[in-house]
Tab-separated table of C-alpha atoms and ligand atoms in Angstrom:
chain	number	residue	atom	x	y	z
A	98	MET	CA	64.664	305.514	-8.019
A	99	LYS	CA	62.545	306.973	-5.228
A	100	SER	CA	58.890	307.195	-6.094
A	101	PHE	CA	56.847	310.027	-4.393
A	102	GLU	CA	53.513	309.349	-3.379
A	103	GLN	CA	50.719	311.249	-5.273
A	104	SER	CA	48.456	313.695	-3.362
A	105	GLU	CA	45.028	312.448	-2.258
A	106	MET	CA	43.549	314.749	-4.933
A	107	LEU	CA	45.465	312.934	-7.828
A	108	ALA	CA	44.459	309.495	-6.383
A	109	ARG	CA	40.678	310.411	-6.294
A	110	LEU	CA	40.838	311.269	-10.153
A	111	PRO	CA	38.840	309.017	-12.195
A	112	GLU	CA	40.714	306.676	-14.772
A	113	GLN	CA	40.983	308.216	-18.307
A	114	PHE	CA	38.650	305.772	-20.127
A	115	PHE	CA	39.725	306.904	-23.647
A	116	ALA	CA	43.429	306.233	-22.890
A	117	LYS	CA	42.490	302.659	-23.220
A	118	LEU	CA	40.807	303.189	-26.716
A	119	VAL	CA	43.811	304.806	-27.774
A	120	LYS	CA	45.921	301.829	-27.010
A	121	LYS	CA	43.388	299.582	-28.669
A	122	VAL	CA	43.774	301.661	-31.881
A	123	GLN	CA	47.427	301.616	-31.779
A	124	HIS	CA	47.792	297.875	-31.134
A	125	ALA	CA	45.285	297.040	-34.221
A	126	LYS	CA	47.394	299.504	-36.128
A	127	LYS	CA	50.658	297.510	-35.189
A	128	LYS	CA	48.816	294.244	-36.352
A	129	GLY	CA	48.878	296.077	-39.884
A	130	TYR	CA	45.028	296.956	-39.978
A	131	ASP	CA	44.130	300.001	-41.902
A	132	ILE	CA	41.884	301.359	-39.022
A	133	ILE	CA	39.480	304.140	-39.833
A	134	ASN	CA	39.302	306.092	-36.732
A	135	LEU	CA	35.946	307.266	-35.805
A	136	GLY	CA	36.654	307.191	-32.159
A	137	GLN	CA	38.257	310.507	-31.428
A	138	GLY	CA	37.020	314.210	-31.149
A	139	ASN	CA	39.906	315.843	-32.632
A	140	PRO	CA	39.080	317.938	-35.596
A	141	ASP	CA	40.725	316.812	-38.854
A	142	LEU	CA	40.906	319.985	-40.989
A	143	PRO	CA	43.187	322.803	-40.695
A	144	THR	CA	42.842	326.361	-39.179
A	145	PRO	CA	41.718	328.758	-41.828
A	146	GLU	CA	44.623	330.528	-43.603
A	147	TYR	CA	43.711	334.047	-42.457
A	148	ILE	CA	44.072	332.926	-39.005
A	149	VAL	CA	47.379	331.259	-39.452
A	150	HIS	CA	48.457	334.389	-41.140
A	151	SER	CA	47.257	336.534	-38.560
A	152	LEU	CA	49.444	334.724	-35.779
A	153	ARG	CA	52.417	334.705	-38.122
A	154	SER	CA	52.393	338.256	-38.276
A	155	ALA	CA	51.526	338.734	-34.525
A	156	ALA	CA	54.506	336.597	-33.551
A	157	GLU	CA	56.720	339.129	-35.056
A	158	ASN	CA	55.504	341.940	-32.921
A	159	PRO	CA	57.939	342.261	-29.904
A	160	LEU	CA	54.855	343.567	-27.800
A	161	HIS	CA	53.658	340.000	-27.700
A	162	HIS	CA	57.227	338.408	-26.677
A	163	LYS	CA	56.774	340.061	-23.215
A	164	TYR	CA	54.117	338.707	-20.829
A	165	SER	CA	50.556	339.327	-21.864
A	166	PRO	CA	48.224	341.239	-19.693
A	167	PHE	CA	47.113	339.154	-16.802
A	168	ARG	CA	43.456	339.026	-17.540
A	169	GLY	CA	43.816	338.622	-21.176
A	170	VAL	CA	44.516	341.127	-24.275
A	171	PRO	CA	41.726	343.873	-24.437
A	172	GLU	CA	41.352	343.316	-28.289
A	173	LEU	CA	40.376	339.682	-27.836
A	174	LYS	CA	37.847	340.576	-25.131
A	175	GLU	CA	36.142	343.258	-27.082
A	176	ALA	CA	36.154	340.918	-30.285
A	177	VAL	CA	34.253	338.289	-28.170
A	178	CYS	CA	31.838	340.849	-27.269
A	179	LYS	CA	31.303	341.831	-30.894
A	180	PHE	CA	31.131	337.967	-31.796
A	181	TYR	CA	28.245	337.497	-29.244
A	182	LYS	CA	26.426	340.367	-30.689
A	183	ARG	CA	26.868	339.624	-34.178
A	184	ASP	CA	25.987	335.980	-33.865
A	185	TYR	CA	23.498	335.837	-30.784
A	186	ASP	CA	22.418	339.563	-30.184
A	187	VAL	CA	23.848	339.377	-26.797
A	188	ASP	CA	25.286	342.359	-24.858
A	189	LEU	CA	28.322	341.796	-22.869
A	190	ASP	CA	30.923	344.176	-20.851
A	191	PRO	CA	34.198	342.979	-22.241
A	192	GLU	CA	36.026	343.807	-18.748
A	193	LYS	CA	33.372	342.015	-16.424
A	194	GLU	CA	31.877	339.643	-18.276
A	195	VAL	CA	34.610	338.011	-20.380
A	196	ALA	CA	37.370	335.744	-19.268
A	197	VAL	CA	40.194	334.421	-21.573
A	198	LEU	CA	40.807	330.641	-21.117
A	199	PHE	CA	43.440	328.191	-22.163
A	200	GLY	CA	40.894	326.178	-24.018
A	201	ALA	CA	37.568	325.213	-22.601
A	202	LYS	CA	38.916	322.093	-20.728
A	203	ALA	CA	41.016	324.102	-18.448
A	204	GLY	CA	38.039	326.563	-17.856
A	205	LEU	CA	35.617	323.681	-17.136
A	206	VAL	CA	38.114	322.233	-14.635
A	207	GLU	CA	38.707	325.502	-12.982
A	208	LEU	CA	35.238	326.302	-12.369
A	209	SER	CA	34.883	323.621	-9.896
A	210	GLN	CA	37.799	324.706	-8.074
A	211	CYS	CA	36.244	328.346	-8.240
A	212	LEU	CA	32.852	327.491	-6.855
A	213	LEU	CA	32.793	324.229	-4.881
A	214	ASN	CA	33.884	323.586	-1.508
A	215	PRO	CA	34.891	319.862	-0.515
A	216	GLY	CA	31.478	318.000	-0.054
A	217	ASP	CA	29.509	320.336	-2.321
A	218	THR	CA	27.088	319.126	-4.924
A	219	ALA	CA	27.303	319.516	-8.704
A	220	LEU	CA	24.827	318.271	-11.318
A	221	LEU	CA	26.391	316.948	-14.510
A	222	PRO	CA	24.948	315.263	-17.614
A	223	ASP	CA	25.366	311.222	-18.013
A	224	PRO	CA	26.501	310.536	-20.549
A	225	GLY	CA	28.781	313.489	-20.678
A	226	TYR	CA	32.056	315.029	-21.599
A	227	PRO	CA	34.313	313.376	-18.929
A	228	ASP	CA	36.215	316.714	-17.848
A	229	TYR	CA	33.203	318.148	-15.938
A	230	MET	CA	33.945	315.244	-13.386
A	231	SER	CA	37.501	315.706	-13.358
A	232	GLY	CA	37.075	319.198	-11.852
A	233	ILE	CA	34.295	318.169	-9.398
A	234	VAL	CA	36.635	315.274	-8.049
A	235	MET	CA	39.595	317.652	-7.804
A	236	ALA	CA	37.353	319.836	-5.757
A	237	ASP	CA	36.275	316.872	-3.512
A	238	ALA	CA	32.865	317.684	-4.250
A	239	LYS	CA	29.963	315.291	-4.717
A	240	PRO	CA	28.617	314.666	-8.410
A	241	VAL	CA	24.872	314.010	-9.192
A	242	PHE	CA	24.248	312.541	-12.594
A	243	MET	CA	21.332	313.751	-14.651
A	244	PRO	CA	20.501	310.953	-17.259
A	245	LEU	CA	20.205	311.982	-20.883
A	246	VAL	CA	17.985	309.587	-22.644
A	247	GLU	CA	16.546	309.551	-26.108
A	248	LYS	CA	12.836	309.831	-24.877
A	249	ASN	CA	13.703	313.188	-23.476
A	250	ASN	CA	15.668	314.397	-26.579
A	251	TYR	CA	19.002	313.786	-24.420
A	252	LEU	CA	17.882	316.786	-22.235
A	253	PRO	CA	17.871	316.318	-18.550
A	254	ASP	CA	14.591	315.882	-16.816
A	255	TYR	CA	14.872	318.440	-13.767
A	256	ASN	CA	11.775	316.663	-12.099
A	257	GLU	CA	13.659	313.330	-11.892
A	258	ILE	CA	16.361	315.258	-9.803
A	259	SER	CA	15.624	315.070	-5.957
A	260	GLN	CA	14.559	318.303	-4.101
A	261	LYS	CA	17.668	317.635	-1.800
A	262	ASP	CA	20.117	317.614	-4.519
A	263	LEU	CA	18.676	320.518	-6.099
A	264	LYS	CA	18.827	322.246	-2.756
A	265	GLN	CA	22.363	321.209	-2.237
A	266	ALA	CA	23.635	321.670	-5.842
A	267	LYS	CA	25.976	324.724	-6.331
A	268	LEU	CA	26.812	324.067	-10.032
A	269	ILE	CA	25.101	322.550	-12.993
A	270	PHE	CA	26.944	321.545	-16.215
A	271	LEU	CA	25.112	321.534	-19.599
A	272	ASN	CA	26.503	321.102	-23.190
A	273	TYR	CA	24.519	321.578	-26.449
A	274	PRO	CA	25.136	320.823	-29.246
A	275	ASN	CA	25.982	317.666	-27.095
A	276	ASN	CA	29.031	315.444	-26.727
A	277	PRO	CA	28.387	312.520	-26.999
A	278	THR	CA	24.564	312.434	-27.965
A	279	ALA	CA	24.682	315.190	-30.730
A	280	ALA	CA	21.433	316.458	-29.335
A	281	THR	CA	20.492	320.313	-29.374
A	282	ALA	CA	18.900	322.278	-26.865
A	283	THR	CA	15.675	324.181	-27.169
A	284	LYS	CA	14.873	327.719	-25.991
A	285	GLU	CA	12.144	326.211	-23.672
A	286	PHE	CA	14.894	323.920	-21.936
A	287	PHE	CA	17.163	326.719	-21.330
A	288	GLU	CA	14.245	328.886	-19.871
A	289	GLU	CA	13.523	326.151	-17.604
A	290	THR	CA	17.285	325.981	-16.745
A	291	VAL	CA	17.142	329.609	-15.771
A	292	GLU	CA	14.262	329.040	-13.566
A	293	ILE	CA	15.863	325.991	-11.809
A	294	GLY	CA	19.095	327.940	-11.505
A	295	GLU	CA	17.330	330.996	-9.989
A	296	LYS	CA	14.904	329.111	-7.745
A	297	HIS	CA	17.865	327.127	-6.239
A	298	ASN	CA	20.796	329.165	-6.291
A	299	ILE	CA	22.583	327.007	-8.747
A	300	CYS	CA	25.251	328.442	-11.115
A	301	VAL	CA	24.679	327.213	-14.615
A	302	VAL	CA	27.522	326.321	-16.742
A	303	HIS	CA	26.756	325.949	-20.503
A	304	ASP	CA	29.605	324.583	-22.534
A	305	PHE	CA	28.922	325.737	-26.071
A	306	ALA	CA	31.789	323.980	-27.552
A	307	TYR	CA	29.788	322.847	-30.706
A	308	GLY	CA	27.934	326.122	-30.964
A	309	ALA	CA	29.019	326.625	-34.594
A	310	ILE	CA	27.692	323.085	-35.681
A	311	GLY	CA	23.851	322.998	-36.175
A	312	PHE	CA	22.494	321.002	-39.101
A	313	ASP	CA	19.457	321.437	-41.328
A	314	ASN	CA	19.944	325.390	-41.208
A	315	LYS	CA	19.093	325.361	-37.438
A	316	LYS	CA	21.845	327.707	-35.722
A	317	PRO	CA	22.336	326.364	-32.053
A	318	ILE	CA	20.962	328.745	-29.543
A	319	SER	CA	23.298	330.155	-26.954
A	320	PHE	CA	22.270	329.855	-23.232
A	321	LEU	CA	22.829	333.635	-22.868
A	322	GLN	CA	19.968	334.369	-25.438
A	323	VAL	CA	17.513	333.362	-22.763
A	324	PRO	CA	16.421	336.319	-20.512
A	325	GLY	CA	17.813	335.950	-17.106
A	326	ALA	CA	20.725	333.608	-18.137
A	327	LYS	CA	23.403	336.099	-17.279
A	328	GLU	CA	22.199	336.499	-13.795
A	329	THR	CA	22.242	332.696	-13.227
A	330	GLY	CA	25.187	331.484	-15.259
A	331	ILE	CA	28.076	331.430	-17.703
A	332	GLU	CA	28.651	329.986	-21.312
A	333	ILE	CA	31.856	328.566	-22.326
A	334	TYR	CA	32.996	328.898	-25.868
A	335	THR	CA	35.847	327.309	-27.641
A	336	MET	CA	37.921	328.226	-30.725
A	337	SER	CA	38.845	324.621	-31.152
A	338	LYS	CA	35.840	323.501	-33.243
A	339	THR	CA	34.453	326.472	-34.964
A	340	TYR	CA	37.818	327.537	-36.225
A	341	ASN	CA	39.727	324.154	-36.156
A	342	MET	CA	42.012	325.643	-33.659
A	343	ALA	CA	42.076	322.680	-31.194
A	344	GLY	CA	45.935	322.812	-30.806
A	345	TRP	CA	45.820	326.422	-30.126
A	346	ARG	CA	44.309	326.110	-26.771
A	347	VAL	CA	42.211	329.312	-26.680
A	348	ALA	CA	38.484	329.661	-25.479
A	349	PHE	CA	36.591	332.120	-23.275
A	350	ALA	CA	33.873	332.277	-20.754
A	351	VAL	CA	31.107	334.860	-20.927
A	352	GLY	CA	28.177	335.843	-18.551
A	353	ASN	CA	27.871	336.168	-14.944
A	354	PRO	CA	30.416	338.906	-13.590
A	355	SER	CA	30.977	337.047	-10.393
A	356	VAL	CA	31.951	333.833	-11.866
A	357	ILE	CA	34.055	335.666	-14.472
A	358	GLU	CA	35.808	337.435	-11.611
A	359	ALA	CA	36.538	333.851	-10.108
A	360	LEU	CA	37.839	332.549	-13.029
A	361	ASN	CA	40.167	335.448	-13.598
A	362	LEU	CA	41.222	335.277	-9.936
A	363	ILE	CA	42.204	331.549	-10.044
A	364	GLN	CA	44.024	332.244	-13.312
A	365	ASP	CA	45.863	335.207	-11.864
A	366	HIS	CA	47.371	332.719	-9.307
A	367	MET	CA	47.845	329.938	-11.713
A	368	TYR	CA	49.154	331.567	-15.170
A	369	VAL	CA	49.832	334.738	-16.897
A	370	SER	CA	47.872	334.732	-20.060
A	371	LEU	CA	48.194	333.012	-23.386
A	372	PHE	CA	50.644	334.062	-25.843
A	373	GLY	CA	49.572	337.460	-26.934
A	374	ALA	CA	49.799	336.531	-30.531
A	375	VAL	CA	47.369	333.777	-30.182
A	376	GLN	CA	45.010	336.079	-28.710
A	377	GLU	CA	45.395	338.589	-31.575
A	378	ALA	CA	44.833	335.762	-34.079
A	379	ALA	CA	41.668	334.434	-32.108
A	380	ALA	CA	40.522	338.018	-32.087
A	381	ASP	CA	40.974	338.106	-35.905
A	382	ALA	CA	39.177	334.763	-36.383
A	383	LEU	CA	36.108	335.968	-34.490
A	384	LEU	CA	35.821	339.219	-36.477
A	385	GLY	CA	37.159	338.104	-39.906
A	386	SER	CA	35.308	336.437	-42.693
A	387	GLN	CA	33.013	333.558	-41.515
A	388	GLU	CA	33.065	331.838	-44.839
A	389	PRO	CA	35.290	329.115	-43.738
A	390	VAL	CA	32.779	328.422	-40.723
A	391	GLN	CA	30.179	327.889	-43.187
A	392	GLU	CA	32.118	325.468	-45.400
A	393	LEU	CA	33.070	323.355	-42.406
A	394	LEU	CA	29.540	323.207	-41.481
A	395	GLU	CA	28.739	321.907	-44.871
A	396	ILE	CA	31.438	319.556	-44.642
A	397	TYR	CA	30.158	317.900	-41.404
A	398	GLU	CA	26.710	317.946	-42.710
A	399	ARG	CA	27.646	315.953	-45.852
A	400	ARG	CA	29.734	313.577	-43.634
A	401	ARG	CA	26.716	313.183	-41.287
A	402	ASN	CA	24.453	312.429	-44.151
A	403	ILE	CA	26.777	309.741	-45.780
A	404	PHE	CA	27.146	307.918	-42.444
A	405	VAL	CA	23.473	308.119	-41.085
A	406	GLU	CA	21.922	307.496	-44.517
A	407	GLY	CA	24.309	304.510	-44.988
A	408	MET	CA	23.794	303.000	-41.551
A	409	GLN	CA	20.131	303.217	-41.773
A	410	LYS	CA	20.077	301.540	-45.018
A	411	ILE	CA	21.783	298.436	-43.477
A	412	GLY	CA	19.198	298.321	-40.791
A	413	CYS	CA	20.687	300.309	-38.051
A	414	ASP	CA	18.056	302.624	-35.998
A	415	ILE	CA	20.374	305.707	-35.896
A	416	LYS	CA	18.881	309.158	-35.894
A	417	PHE	CA	20.095	312.207	-37.734
A	418	PRO	CA	22.416	314.252	-35.356
A	419	LYS	CA	21.060	317.865	-35.111
A	420	GLY	CA	24.507	319.150	-34.114
A	421	SER	CA	28.165	318.575	-33.133
A	422	PHE	CA	30.420	316.481	-35.223
A	423	PHE	CA	29.383	313.330	-33.834
A	424	ALA	CA	26.675	310.543	-34.318
A	425	TRP	CA	25.303	308.512	-31.403
A	426	MET	CA	24.849	305.041	-32.617
A	427	PRO	CA	22.867	302.291	-30.893
A	428	VAL	CA	24.920	299.064	-30.797
A	429	ALA	CA	23.749	295.864	-32.374
A	430	GLU	CA	21.642	293.418	-30.264
A	431	GLY	CA	23.536	291.208	-27.979
A	432	TYR	CA	26.523	293.462	-27.421
A	433	THR	CA	27.486	295.999	-24.585
A	434	SER	CA	29.092	299.158	-25.871
A	435	GLU	CA	32.542	297.907	-25.169
A	436	GLU	CA	32.126	294.416	-26.798
A	437	PHE	CA	30.647	296.202	-29.986
A	438	ALA	CA	33.543	298.730	-30.168
A	439	ASP	CA	36.160	295.884	-29.715
A	440	MET	CA	34.172	293.772	-32.425
A	441	LEU	CA	34.013	296.673	-34.703
A	442	ILE	CA	37.861	297.273	-34.468
A	443	GLU	CA	38.564	293.546	-34.914
A	444	LYS	CA	36.358	292.697	-37.655
A	445	ALA	CA	35.700	296.037	-39.403
A	446	HIS	CA	38.726	297.811	-38.382
A	447	VAL	CA	36.570	300.676	-37.697
A	448	ALA	CA	37.227	302.372	-34.116
A	449	THR	CA	34.469	303.866	-32.351
A	450	ALA	CA	34.096	305.323	-28.609
A	451	PRO	CA	32.084	302.998	-26.430
A	452	GLY	CA	29.212	305.014	-24.888
A	453	ASN	CA	29.622	303.537	-21.464
A	454	GLY	CA	33.012	305.737	-21.397
A	455	PHE	CA	30.817	308.780	-21.114
A	456	GLY	CA	28.715	307.536	-18.247
A	457	GLU	CA	26.258	304.774	-17.374
A	458	HIS	CA	23.459	306.149	-19.650
A	459	GLY	CA	25.739	305.603	-22.385
A	460	GLU	CA	25.665	302.142	-22.518
A	461	GLY	CA	23.965	300.861	-25.361
A	462	TYR	CA	25.773	303.168	-27.769
A	463	VAL	CA	28.932	304.225	-29.470
A	464	ARG	CA	29.956	307.518	-30.301
A	465	ILE	CA	30.978	308.275	-33.935
A	466	GLY	CA	33.319	310.994	-34.593
A	467	LEU	CA	32.805	312.496	-38.197
A	468	LEU	CA	36.258	313.650	-38.446
A	469	THR	CA	37.678	311.865	-41.678
A	470	THR	CA	36.972	312.206	-45.249
A	471	GLU	CA	33.539	311.341	-47.151
A	472	GLU	CA	35.265	308.317	-49.050
A	473	ARG	CA	36.514	307.020	-45.617
A	474	ILE	CA	33.360	307.328	-43.693
A	475	GLN	CA	31.596	305.710	-46.826
A	476	GLU	CA	34.107	302.868	-46.522
A	477	ALA	CA	33.491	302.568	-42.798
A	478	VAL	CA	29.799	302.142	-43.536
A	479	GLU	CA	30.545	299.366	-46.168
A	480	ARG	CA	32.729	297.612	-43.866
A	481	ILE	CA	30.113	297.559	-40.894
A	482	GLY	CA	27.548	296.331	-43.649
A	483	LYS	CA	29.486	293.493	-44.539
A	484	LEU	CA	29.345	292.074	-41.037
A	485	ASN	CA	25.392	291.750	-41.329
A	486	LEU	CA	24.704	293.113	-37.923
A	487	TYR	CA	21.283	294.529	-38.011
B	798	LIG	C1	31.901	319.079	-24.995
B	798	LIG	C2	33.375	319.643	-24.909
B	798	LIG	N1	33.744	320.682	-24.135
B	798	LIG	C3	34.904	320.975	-24.193
B	798	LIG	C4	35.807	320.485	-24.925
B	798	LIG	C5	37.214	320.790	-24.933
B	798	LIG	O1	37.631	322.283	-25.666
B	798	LIG	P1	38.923	322.858	-25.704
B	798	LIG	O2	39.726	322.209	-26.951
B	798	LIG	O3	38.586	324.178	-25.852
B	798	LIG	O4	39.636	322.451	-24.546
B	798	LIG	C6	35.562	319.451	-25.776
B	798	LIG	C7	36.544	318.862	-26.685
B	798	LIG	O5	36.547	317.894	-27.273
B	798	LIG	C8	34.149	319.138	-25.804
B	798	LIG	O6	33.782	317.912	-26.448
């Protein structure tokens, strides 16, 4: 069979680090091990019933069997505005300041195509969600990493970025509550970010994927709550985590109208829009009872407590996550992240995500996804405890 050469753009793409992890887990399962998988970021609970019900009835409406409007169903964009007003007291224009996306992942990759030319610079967190890099590489732009370290509460230190990089940067990616460190942002940090964005003419992209998941009664703040944020950037919000809708592929971008226009424009050329029934159900999710969101938050907080208290008891210096459904766990002495993760699969039959897969500064940690039952999380702690690592 003839094999066609891939484009230069595809050849540039980074290796999918976590594909390797999936293979290791599959391999261990084939050996007959009962693996507790804390390595993935896939929500384990179902979408709340009222949202599924809404999709079911919307699917029967012939209106949705046609192409949906190019730039999204107006009812969803209006629901997004009501949601931002209700939850964050942020005012948005549904026509100019909201773009409907095929999941946050798609939007985050599109953004680099929208705003970067070959050779341009983009700032991104290290460790960080890998898809920021995918988009930057596709645009043939240059990544400049901002280290996220414990002593700075995993917030980038803008003073450490060279003046040259700040001058050249066109885009900055941020994400709080953070994947993988589970840190949250402060208002002061976002204010500083707005200043940096304005001074250097950098578009700020705040990925608010875990916006609903803040612990100890502290609701994570939206970037758009800070004065001037809309002038200098956008926020991306996904339905995947808040409403357990990861498989539905629906998210939205909100904020600066010129960036929203750019996202809509690229999508005009790539797609029509999402299935209208999905958009209708997403609108109902945003405006319906938010009780399931509260219940989900309580579930993640209980899981967090079981894991972190358990690990602290066996001597691990792990901190309580402030948000997201992850925990950022230091490895035991003498191991690299990857060695530690491999050893845990082999000896405790517990899968974790090695921190170095998220960037150089993730070395020394593994990411724990709290995406299984309390019993399984407790069992994972007990199995790790038996290894006397700490
Ligand atoms: C930080 C972060 N951003 C974006 C996404 C992707 O969200 P979506 O399901 O909307 O593509 C994820 C998913 O794991 C994530 O962790």
